[in-house]
Amino acid sequence: MPARLIDSFASTAALAETFSDAAVIAAMLRFEAALARAQARLGIIPPAAAEAIAAIDRINPGSLSEDARQSATLAIPFVKALTAEVRKADPAAAGWVHWGATSQDVLDTALVLMLREAQPILSADHARLKHALRGLSDQHAGSVMLARTLLQPAPPITFGYKAAGWLGAAHRSWRSLSEAFEGALQLQFGGAAGTLAAYGDRGPELAAALAAELQLGEPGAPWHAHRDRLAALVAHCGIYAGSLAKIARDIALLMQPEIGEVSEPGGGSSAMPNKRNPAGSVVALAAAARVPGLVAAFLAAMPQEHERAAGGGQSEWPTVAGVIQATGSALAAVADTIAGITVNPQRMRANIEATHGAVFAEKAVLLLAPRMGRAAAESLVAKAVHGQTLREGLAQVLTPEQLESLDHPEDYLGAAETFRRRLLEETE
Amino acid sequence: MPARLIDSFASTAALAETFSDAAVIAAMLRFEAALARAQARLGIIPPAAAEAIAAIDRINPGSLSEDARQSATLAIPFVKALTAEVRKADPAAAGWVHWGATSQDVLDTALVLMLREAQPILSADHARLKHALRGLSDQHAGSVMLARTLLQPAPPITFGYKAAGWLGAAHRSWRSLSEAFEGALQLQFGGAAGTLAAYGDRGPELAAALAAELQLGEPGAPWHAHRDRLAALVAHCGIYAGSLAKIARDIALLMQPEIGEVSEPGGGSSAMPNKRNPAGSVVALAAAARVPGLVAAFLAAMPQEHERAAGGGQSEWPTVAGVIQATGSALAAVADTIAGITVNPQRMRANIEATHGAVFAEKAVLLLAPRMGRAAAESLVAKAVHGQTLREGLAQVLTPEQLESLDHPEDYLGAAETFRRRLLEETE
Amino acid sequence: MPARLIDSFASTAALAETFSDAAVIAAMLRFEAALARAQARLGIIPPAAAEAIAAIDRINPGSLSEDARQSATLAIPFVKALTAEVRKADPAAAGWVHWGATSQDVLDTALVLMLREAQPILSADHARLKHALRGLSDQHAGSVMLARTLLQPAPPITFGYKAAGWLGAAHRSWRSLSEAFEGALQLQFGGAAGTLAAYGDRGPELAAALAAELQLGEPGAPWHAHRDRLAALVAHCGIYAGSLAKIARDIALLMQPEIGEVSEPGGGSSAMPNKRNPAGSVVALAAAARVPGLVAAFLAAMPQEHERAAGGGQSEWPTVAGVIQATGSALAAVADTIAGITVNPQRMRANIEATHGAVFAEKAVLLLAPRMGRAAAESLVAKAVHGQTLREGLAQVLTPEQLESLDHPEDYLGAAETFRRRLLEETE
Amino acid sequence: MPARLIDSFASTAALAETFSDAAVIAAMLRFEAALARAQARLGIIPPAAAEAIAAIDRINPGSLSEDARQSATLAIPFVKALTAEVRKADPAAAGWVHWGATSQDVLDTALVLMLREAQPILSADHARLKHALRGLSDQHAGSVMLARTLLQPAPPITFGYKAAGWLGAAHRSWRSLSEAFEGALQLQFGGAAGTLAAYGDRGPELAAALAAELQLGEPGAPWHAHRDRLAALVAHCGIYAGSLAKIARDIALLMQPEIGEVSEPGGGSSAMPNKRNPAGSVVALAAAARVPGLVAAFLAAMPQEHERAAGGGQSEWPTVAGVIQATGSALAAVADTIAGITVNPQRMRANIEATHGAVFAEKAVLLLAPRMGRAAAESLVAKAVHGQTLREGLAQVLTPEQLESLDHPEDYLGAAETFRRRLLEETE
């Protein structure tokens, strides 16, 4: 199922599928089936009823979304529709549908089940990105290029170090996001008041059975009114998306033809037949741009009233689905981009040379300061870079050996390679 | 077309339709048809080509959303698909599709055309809300109730005044939003660089013809990189949604059974057969909760690079569509709620009485202060309300006439009715 | 008073002053003085009391901010402190301080008074910016440069047109912001419940007198619980800041030395003595980056409970002050930057030439398509730009006249000048 | 130093101090002193110079914030001022100030040092809150009350369980925030390009010495362009603030006099002498309302250009300081509130009784359904609660024993106590 046209950059086909009507219904049915089975196993409902309930594998979305508005919960029309389906097959079973559970139990757990489907999609793309970035970093460990601060040239780095920096941030962000996924993939099951009172003293036992049935974590208590675990998932998507967007922004900037240091594959234009755009980076930036506002929306909805919110909680579904999809869209685009990127080390070196040594001014100052004082050195160097190369400007004051090495980028890389290796080690 | 299940509260059926794949394609086709016709009228392309282009009324969305990711614009695969359709019918016409236009021309204008479809949907619901609020305010001009500040009782108001306050804010917010709609419903037409250079010196003439064809406003210059008009539309949705959510919050609070002053129709629960929830208010609050973050996302994307953004601009579609849909969802829910609301003036009065006169403490101080000084009056009154009614507490210090009137809410309404009338007059 | 160090880019000295402790107290005193005077004029309090109250021109902030936390309102400790000061001078007058008013009356009106101080600061900077942009646009009406879309070269525009686009958006955004200022500069005066009941039937009369005293607008009714006018002010700051940040982003990008088309004055670096940074643009972007989140915070706080919020309303002050200061900081930085900018038309032309005619591919296609069909033309042109200039590539297929004009930017500017002039006209 | 008046609820005195001008300068001086000492120890600069640099313990903020705007960094005027101070004492030492470091090194590390000061302030308040919540939960393990969903009554819980839910969320959120603090408290030290090239091959050695000197973590590589660790700190403040605001919202709602189940100490009103407001909750909600938008601002700034941002990075200081202060303000208010809260178990029970058994409808259905089928049971129960108590309504269909127990809240608490204990165990 492709993403909606309006969401072209805000989702991917795979993730759009994950939160589609079919997926929502499948997740809700899965909860109800698992609940019935767990209840049957514990003797709470008849086994035949459980079988009849678990046998339903389709509900027509029909007017469910409109009906949901009447009760402020999708669960009511859904349970009604499910009950009707069960009744067709086994009238006696119909009375056992959703037995003792509450709307939020099925909705929260269904959301968690959908999130569990989304995780491997993201994980696969992250693995792809990580692999590509590691390769890129190793391949260009010796490709010198300008660092750029405030969009202005600074002393040299290597592209391998730059790529390792991208990797480090993406890796750390993903690791935290993975932990947040684990923390969030927990059953919600509390009944009408969060006490499971409908099951007498068997609530915790049933909750454990249900969690096992669904292969979900079982929290110490229901979390219907406490959304911190979901919030962590959403927030860490925000951080991960930020780390991805940083890569995309760098690439879009490096691909400016006046800089020309990297090039994405693809990216045509409707008006200019031969134009090549940083399409992947732009898609990633467009997707990632959605996320901070959605994170804010989730956080702002956290102060939920009492045992079930009056508005905030009901706002969460599209927020969470939107965050996951946008993050996944940015990820897919960055992974594709990195996998297909062309790097131009010649152009990188040429751009260093085009500064006529100015980016080595710091180095010159450091060489001269011990001899003449820093202020004098800075003043001398500042003059030296006007109207000539730094090397020419300092021909009279540096030794031939110093002069020779002065503007060799390889001689002013400091710990770039050390840092690069450390970053790669951290991601192993 | 019902809203997606995940968007049950974030959209309505009518607005989901407005931004559906079919609607996106229809709007884009409408632009291309109008462009071809305007060009034919000006002799820029052959009339037969224009006819062939304008004859295409369907494009299969197919893989358009995935293809859009390859070029970071939906326009390229769309124009390709349209060209293929035109070619089938008239090969000679195919070369004239999208002649001289750029991706952003069709995308921005299509968005504007979709917004134009959304406007009357919102407008009708606003009219309904306004009518219902006016009626409610007139009907309850004399229904005294507690004002509540920081959720605590304050001196009385009337429900008619409260409803007029809701109406005033909704009316002002809608009026500004309407102006923002007008400001935003403008043709975008600039060609590859915003100069319409492909049309030589006939660009402005063609732009005027195209705007006329589409019945859209014609701005002084293309706005491809300047998104302030759309931003105003989005921001005023945010304000309107905020004004609607204020109504919804008040109703949800007044409907607490311990307060019990108003009651929504509907609102069942899956676990409690006889529970009645403030369903409309909750849907409205859930919908409105989405909007501030989306507004922030739009604003954060405004600093777009040069003549077309590299990311920010491409993020706008789902943001704008999301804002309109969420606002419209909140509006529909509030309009339904107000139209069906039950007001309980007896309970309102009882809640005043339950304060035992404490909310008239200010009045008592004002009566006593001229005689004994304010500090003494405040101290006396503070003591008077403990363990007895205010009237009992002040029986010795007020005149019988003052006592009689002391805790009559009708005698301490100040300018409530004046303000109520003014608010209604402002909305005529 | 300089801005706090932590707010170096988030405010300016002048705007930090506007929301300083001294300014807060002055605005609150101004409300209380005006209230007393208006009440004295109407015979509600003794003229001597009004004089005594109005004579207080300083309150020590002392522990007011901590005390405010005890009551969730700054007004209570403030009124207490003011009463103590008045009592020192005139014990009889002390009882008339803040007579019949409520916390929110003084706080909201004080905020409005501070906003009124901020407006001319912003207005002066906007006028400076507008003037500089008009001059820049006129001066460079003929300076051809690349348009850039998705950070890639596109057909030419003029820098004058680009500057006019900046001006147009800034002008429209400012005009709307000015209207929002006007709309927001209104007295809040409602008393404990929004009815002015403490004044019997003289509330509206007193409100009119108080508004006149303060030279503020008088709304139809108190707006204590309806924040749409403030929201519009905040939101239009967001839009204006977005329009300013767009200018800043363009300049920072154009100032990349590899592009080198404009240059800011100033902008040193601590590590590189001769580096020149786009300091003004960076400050503007840093300031503007604060605004969308603050706008979202304001909007999210709009659904305020009943007649005075329990949290949302109390969150507004730092949000509004933060938005105004950040907007003003961005504005001051952009105005300074535009006023001091150096433009390099030679470099602009050179960057066009460096594309070897590729940005005229669209033009070539348009020339060739009528003869050979669009697909053939596009294919031919796409080949023509590889490994040679477009002119060389098309030497065999265009007429000498066409060839001669093919890559002259001046011959492919379309309506750039028309649009530029229209934009300037709109801002007159 | 009290918080600014405009920030009364957005900060606390202690946290305002943490980000004051004095604190900013102290942190920057601390970095420069530690850098000089570490360099002296490694023989990079003369020991006497290090001593002279480290001896400076005050810099006048003067016009630093305005000067910072000229270079888009506070570091340049700061280093200049520091150099001048050093020069006064030891001219030879002046040349060694900030030797080889870059602006971002001192700014980022200074921010980290300020955050380290803030952490124990928050930690102490969290410990206080945790202690109070544990006590409250234990004390009211048997205090039955209504659960409330969508602000409507639901089957009973205990206040002890409710408090344990608050505690659980606060505890989990704080634990994650603590980890985020640890992750963020890392030295930033990269020099002009992130390579420490100014120190030849001794960069990493110096970085380690500097980290040791400052007792900060040493990351694998500088993080100048990768802000994920700070983002995690900011985001987890957002989650923690959300968990705190949930407590505050519940209290403000429970304190409505119509509900009257808890009561805060304090909270006067300026117009109503005897009014008691939920002041602490309101302050907490006002503070927490700031946070989501600030989190969004931080996340939106993450895609920073190359090796140092052009705007995004420079926006971070007030965002981070604002988030910490607002979170700490909410925390202090909630901790005070919980410590001083009065709970009214009688009123809790009375509110259950006021539902006339309606909240036991689910229980009744569960009792009846096995006998008559669920649909019939639901229908019967729905009728039974109209116009009479549930017990009366079901007098004919339940056994005397069932009837007797039907509306005893203690008999329908399910696993409330189990869940309560588990939550307390998790926080030990």
PDB file of C-alpha atoms in Angstrom, chain C residues 107-179:
ATOM      1  CA  LEU C 107      -1.572  41.405  35.006  1.00  0.00           C
ATOM      2  CA  ASP C 108      -3.163  41.312  31.574  1.00  0.00           C
ATOM      3  CA  THR C 109      -3.278  45.059  31.264  1.00  0.00           C
ATOM      4  CA  ALA C 110       0.326  45.345  32.431  1.00  0.00           C
ATOM      5  CA  LEU C 111       1.346  42.883  29.753  1.00  0.00           C
ATOM      6  CA  VAL C 112      -0.481  44.956  27.180  1.00  0.00           C
ATOM      7  CA  LEU C 113       1.264  48.088  28.397  1.00  0.00           C
ATOM      8  CA  MET C 114       4.636  46.397  28.068  1.00  0.00           C
ATOM      9  CA  LEU C 115       3.722  45.264  24.585  1.00  0.00           C
ATOM     10  CA  ARG C 116       2.903  48.820  23.721  1.00  0.00           C
ATOM     11  CA  GLU C 117       6.429  49.805  24.715  1.00  0.00           C
ATOM     12  CA  ALA C 118       7.870  47.063  22.550  1.00  0.00           C
ATOM     13  CA  GLN C 119       5.950  48.009  19.434  1.00  0.00           C
ATOM     14  CA  PRO C 120       7.825  51.198  18.480  1.00  0.00           C
ATOM     15  CA  ILE C 121      11.147  49.424  19.018  1.00  0.00           C
ATOM     16  CA  LEU C 122      10.158  46.824  16.486  1.00  0.00           C
ATOM     17  CA  SER C 123       8.546  49.393  14.250  1.00  0.00           C
ATOM     18  CA  ALA C 124      11.686  51.495  14.011  1.00  0.00           C
ATOM     19  CA  ASP C 125      13.786  48.489  13.094  1.00  0.00           C
ATOM     20  CA  HIS C 126      11.238  47.380  10.527  1.00  0.00           C
ATOM     21  CA  ALA C 127      11.277  50.821   8.928  1.00  0.00           C
ATOM     22  CA  ARG C 128      15.051  50.652   8.780  1.00  0.00           C
ATOM     23  CA  LEU C 129      14.906  47.203   7.217  1.00  0.00           C
ATOM     24  CA  LYS C 130      12.272  48.226   4.706  1.00  0.00           C
ATOM     25  CA  HIS C 131      14.250  51.257   3.665  1.00  0.00           C
ATOM     26  CA  ALA C 132      17.434  49.258   3.256  1.00  0.00           C
ATOM     27  CA  LEU C 133      15.718  46.522   1.275  1.00  0.00           C
ATOM     28  CA  ARG C 134      14.068  48.999  -1.079  1.00  0.00           C
ATOM     29  CA  GLY C 135      17.414  50.627  -1.710  1.00  0.00           C
ATOM     30  CA  LEU C 136      19.108  47.304  -2.225  1.00  0.00           C
ATOM     31  CA  SER C 137      16.438  46.173  -4.632  1.00  0.00           C
ATOM     32  CA  ASP C 138      16.602  49.319  -6.716  1.00  0.00           C
ATOM     33  CA  GLN C 139      20.369  49.339  -6.749  1.00  0.00           C
ATOM     34  CA  HIS C 140      20.548  45.754  -7.973  1.00  0.00           C
ATOM     35  CA  ALA C 141      17.594  45.719 -10.316  1.00  0.00           C
ATOM     36  CA  GLY C 142      20.065  44.811 -13.030  1.00  0.00           C
ATOM     37  CA  SER C 143      22.402  42.517 -11.098  1.00  0.00           C
ATOM     38  CA  VAL C 144      21.776  39.121 -12.627  1.00  0.00           C
ATOM     39  CA  MET C 145      22.345  36.058 -10.509  1.00  0.00           C
ATOM     40  CA  LEU C 146      21.362  32.438 -10.361  1.00  0.00           C
ATOM     41  CA  ALA C 147      18.043  31.493  -8.954  1.00  0.00           C
ATOM     42  CA  ARG C 148      18.619  28.439  -6.832  1.00  0.00           C
ATOM     43  CA  THR C 149      16.076  25.741  -6.212  1.00  0.00           C
ATOM     44  CA  LEU C 150      16.767  22.879  -3.804  1.00  0.00           C
ATOM     45  CA  LEU C 151      20.204  24.562  -3.509  1.00  0.00           C
ATOM     46  CA  GLN C 152      20.909  23.900  -7.185  1.00  0.00           C
ATOM     47  CA  PRO C 153      21.264  26.476  -9.969  1.00  0.00           C
ATOM     48  CA  ALA C 154      18.151  27.484 -11.861  1.00  0.00           C
ATOM     49  CA  PRO C 155      17.581  30.096 -14.578  1.00  0.00           C
ATOM     50  CA  PRO C 156      18.641  33.614 -13.692  1.00  0.00           C
ATOM     51  CA  ILE C 157      16.910  36.234 -11.663  1.00  0.00           C
ATOM     52  CA  THR C 158      18.157  39.589 -10.466  1.00  0.00           C
ATOM     53  CA  PHE C 159      19.348  40.341  -6.986  1.00  0.00           C
ATOM     54  CA  GLY C 160      16.933  43.267  -7.060  1.00  0.00           C
ATOM     55  CA  TYR C 161      14.051  40.851  -7.555  1.00  0.00           C
ATOM     56  CA  LYS C 162      15.334  38.604  -4.799  1.00  0.00           C
ATOM     57  CA  ALA C 163      15.568  41.528  -2.392  1.00  0.00           C
ATOM     58  CA  ALA C 164      12.088  42.638  -3.418  1.00  0.00           C
ATOM     59  CA  GLY C 165      10.798  39.172  -2.579  1.00  0.00           C
ATOM     60  CA  TRP C 166      12.356  39.462   0.867  1.00  0.00           C
ATOM     61  CA  LEU C 167      10.822  42.890   1.228  1.00  0.00           C
ATOM     62  CA  GLY C 168       7.400  41.750   0.103  1.00  0.00           C
ATOM     63  CA  ALA C 169       7.213  38.968   2.653  1.00  0.00           C
ATOM     64  CA  ALA C 170       8.657  41.119   5.431  1.00  0.00           C
ATOM     65  CA  HIS C 171       6.232  43.895   4.581  1.00  0.00           C
ATOM     66  CA  ARG C 172       3.155  41.695   4.479  1.00  0.00           C
ATOM     67  CA  SER C 173       4.175  39.955   7.685  1.00  0.00           C
ATOM     68  CA  TRP C 174       4.832  43.235   9.432  1.00  0.00           C
ATOM     69  CA  ARG C 175       1.556  44.738   8.294  1.00  0.00           C
ATOM     70  CA  SER C 176      -0.325  41.790   9.742  1.00  0.00           C
ATOM     71  CA  LEU C 177       1.723  41.949  12.901  1.00  0.00           C
ATOM     72  CA  SER C 178       0.942  45.642  13.256  1.00  0.00           C
ATOM     73  CA  GLU C 179      -2.753  44.883  12.989  1.00  0.00           C
TER      74      GLU C 179
END
